[in-house]
GROMACS .gro file of C-alpha atoms in nm:
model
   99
    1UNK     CA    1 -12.382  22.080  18.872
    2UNK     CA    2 -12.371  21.928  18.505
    3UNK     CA    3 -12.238  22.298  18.379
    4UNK     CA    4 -11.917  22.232  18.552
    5UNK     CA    5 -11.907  21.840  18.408
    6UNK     CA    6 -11.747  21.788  18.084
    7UNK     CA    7 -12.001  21.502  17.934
    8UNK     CA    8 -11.942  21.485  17.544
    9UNK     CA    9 -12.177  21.253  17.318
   10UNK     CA   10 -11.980  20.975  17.180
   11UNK     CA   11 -12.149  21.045  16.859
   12UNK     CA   12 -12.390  21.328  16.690
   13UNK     CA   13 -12.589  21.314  16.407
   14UNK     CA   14 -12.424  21.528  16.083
   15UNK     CA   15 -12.535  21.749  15.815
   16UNK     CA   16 -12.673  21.412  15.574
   17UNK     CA   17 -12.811  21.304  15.847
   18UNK     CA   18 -12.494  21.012  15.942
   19UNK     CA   19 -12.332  20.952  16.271
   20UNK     CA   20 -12.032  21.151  16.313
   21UNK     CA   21 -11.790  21.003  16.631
   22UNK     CA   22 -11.443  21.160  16.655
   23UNK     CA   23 -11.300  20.890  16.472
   24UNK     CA   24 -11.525  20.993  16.162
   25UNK     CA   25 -11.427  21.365  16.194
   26UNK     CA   26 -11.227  21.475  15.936
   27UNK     CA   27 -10.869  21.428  15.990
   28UNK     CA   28 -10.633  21.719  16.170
   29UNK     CA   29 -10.432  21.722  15.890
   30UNK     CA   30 -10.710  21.853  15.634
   31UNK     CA   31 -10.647  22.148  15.416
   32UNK     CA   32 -10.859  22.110  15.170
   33UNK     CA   33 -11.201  22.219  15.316
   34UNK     CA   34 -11.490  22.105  15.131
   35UNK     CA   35 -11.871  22.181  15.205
   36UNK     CA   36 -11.911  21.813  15.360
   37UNK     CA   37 -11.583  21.864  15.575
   38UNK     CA   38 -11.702  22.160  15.737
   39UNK     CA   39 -12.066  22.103  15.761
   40UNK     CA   40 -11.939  21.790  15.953
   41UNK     CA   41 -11.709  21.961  16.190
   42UNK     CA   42 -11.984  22.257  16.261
   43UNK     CA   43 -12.227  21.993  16.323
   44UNK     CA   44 -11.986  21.823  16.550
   45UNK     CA   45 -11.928  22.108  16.762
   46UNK     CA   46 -12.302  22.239  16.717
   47UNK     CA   47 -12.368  21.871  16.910
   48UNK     CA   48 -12.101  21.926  17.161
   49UNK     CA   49 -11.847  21.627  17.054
   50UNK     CA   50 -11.582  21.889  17.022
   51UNK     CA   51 -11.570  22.293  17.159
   52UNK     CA   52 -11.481  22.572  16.909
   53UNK     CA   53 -11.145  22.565  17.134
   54UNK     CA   54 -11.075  22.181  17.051
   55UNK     CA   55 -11.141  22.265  16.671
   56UNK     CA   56 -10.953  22.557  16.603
   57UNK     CA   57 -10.669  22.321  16.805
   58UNK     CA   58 -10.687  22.020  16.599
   59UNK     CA   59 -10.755  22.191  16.237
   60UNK     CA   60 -10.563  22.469  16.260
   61UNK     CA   61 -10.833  22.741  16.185
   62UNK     CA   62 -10.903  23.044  16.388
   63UNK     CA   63 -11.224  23.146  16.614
   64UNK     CA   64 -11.296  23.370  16.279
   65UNK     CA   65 -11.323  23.132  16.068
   66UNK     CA   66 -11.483  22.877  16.231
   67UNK     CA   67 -11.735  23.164  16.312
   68UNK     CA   68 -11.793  23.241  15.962
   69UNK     CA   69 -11.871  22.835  15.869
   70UNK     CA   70 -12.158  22.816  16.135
   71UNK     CA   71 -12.293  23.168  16.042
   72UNK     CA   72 -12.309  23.068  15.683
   73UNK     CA   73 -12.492  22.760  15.777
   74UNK     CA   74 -12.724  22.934  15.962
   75UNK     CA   75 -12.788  23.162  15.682
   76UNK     CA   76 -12.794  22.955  15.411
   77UNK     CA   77 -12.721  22.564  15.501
   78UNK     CA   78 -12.494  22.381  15.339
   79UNK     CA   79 -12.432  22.579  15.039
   80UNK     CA   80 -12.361  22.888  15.191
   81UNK     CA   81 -12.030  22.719  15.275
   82UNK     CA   82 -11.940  22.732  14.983
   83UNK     CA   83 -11.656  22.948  14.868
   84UNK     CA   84 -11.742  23.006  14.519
   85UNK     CA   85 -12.073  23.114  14.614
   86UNK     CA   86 -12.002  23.351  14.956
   87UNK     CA   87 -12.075  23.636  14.761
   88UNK     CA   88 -12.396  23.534  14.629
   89UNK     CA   89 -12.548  23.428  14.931
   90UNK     CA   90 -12.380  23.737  15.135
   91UNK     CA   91 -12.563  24.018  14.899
   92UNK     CA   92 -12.862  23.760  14.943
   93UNK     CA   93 -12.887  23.763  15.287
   94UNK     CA   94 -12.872  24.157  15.302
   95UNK     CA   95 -13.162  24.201  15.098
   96UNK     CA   96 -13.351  24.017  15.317
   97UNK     CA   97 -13.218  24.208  15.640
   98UNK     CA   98 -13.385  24.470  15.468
   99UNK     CA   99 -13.720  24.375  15.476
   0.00000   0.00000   0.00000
């Protein structure tokens, strides 16, 4: 059964649209996390090239957090990742939950 196989992409598309391979990932030694950075590793894991297990792994970030980046995607694209702008898009977001 293909469930069981582990068949990976060798590349995905990213967030502008560019072909993201492993190689093109941001490096494992990244700390400083800007919106590009994570939209690419989302995207890469959104595309199966890497599993939220592999991520968390390489980069150093928990389930959590990674969590949180694809949610605020999801809810806002790319500039709900930002971190200057999480409460903005948050209070955002629960006005329109209540409609």
């Amino acid at each position: 059964m293909i469930e069981n196989q582990k068949i990976r992409p060798a590349k995905v598309i990213g967030p502008l649209g560019e072909s993201l391979t492993l190689d093109s990932l941001p490096p494992p030694s990244t700390t400083r996390w800007v919106v590009r950075r994570k939209a690419e590793v989302v995207a890469a894991v959104n595309g199966g090239l890497l599993s939220v297990d592999d991520v968390c792994a390489r980069y150093g970030l928990t389930v959590e957090e990674f969590a949180g980046w694809q949610r605020a995607i999801d809810r806002s694209g790319m500039p709900g990742l930002r971190v200057t702008r999480i409460q903005h898009y948050k209070s955002l977001y629960e006005r329109q939950q209540k409609y």
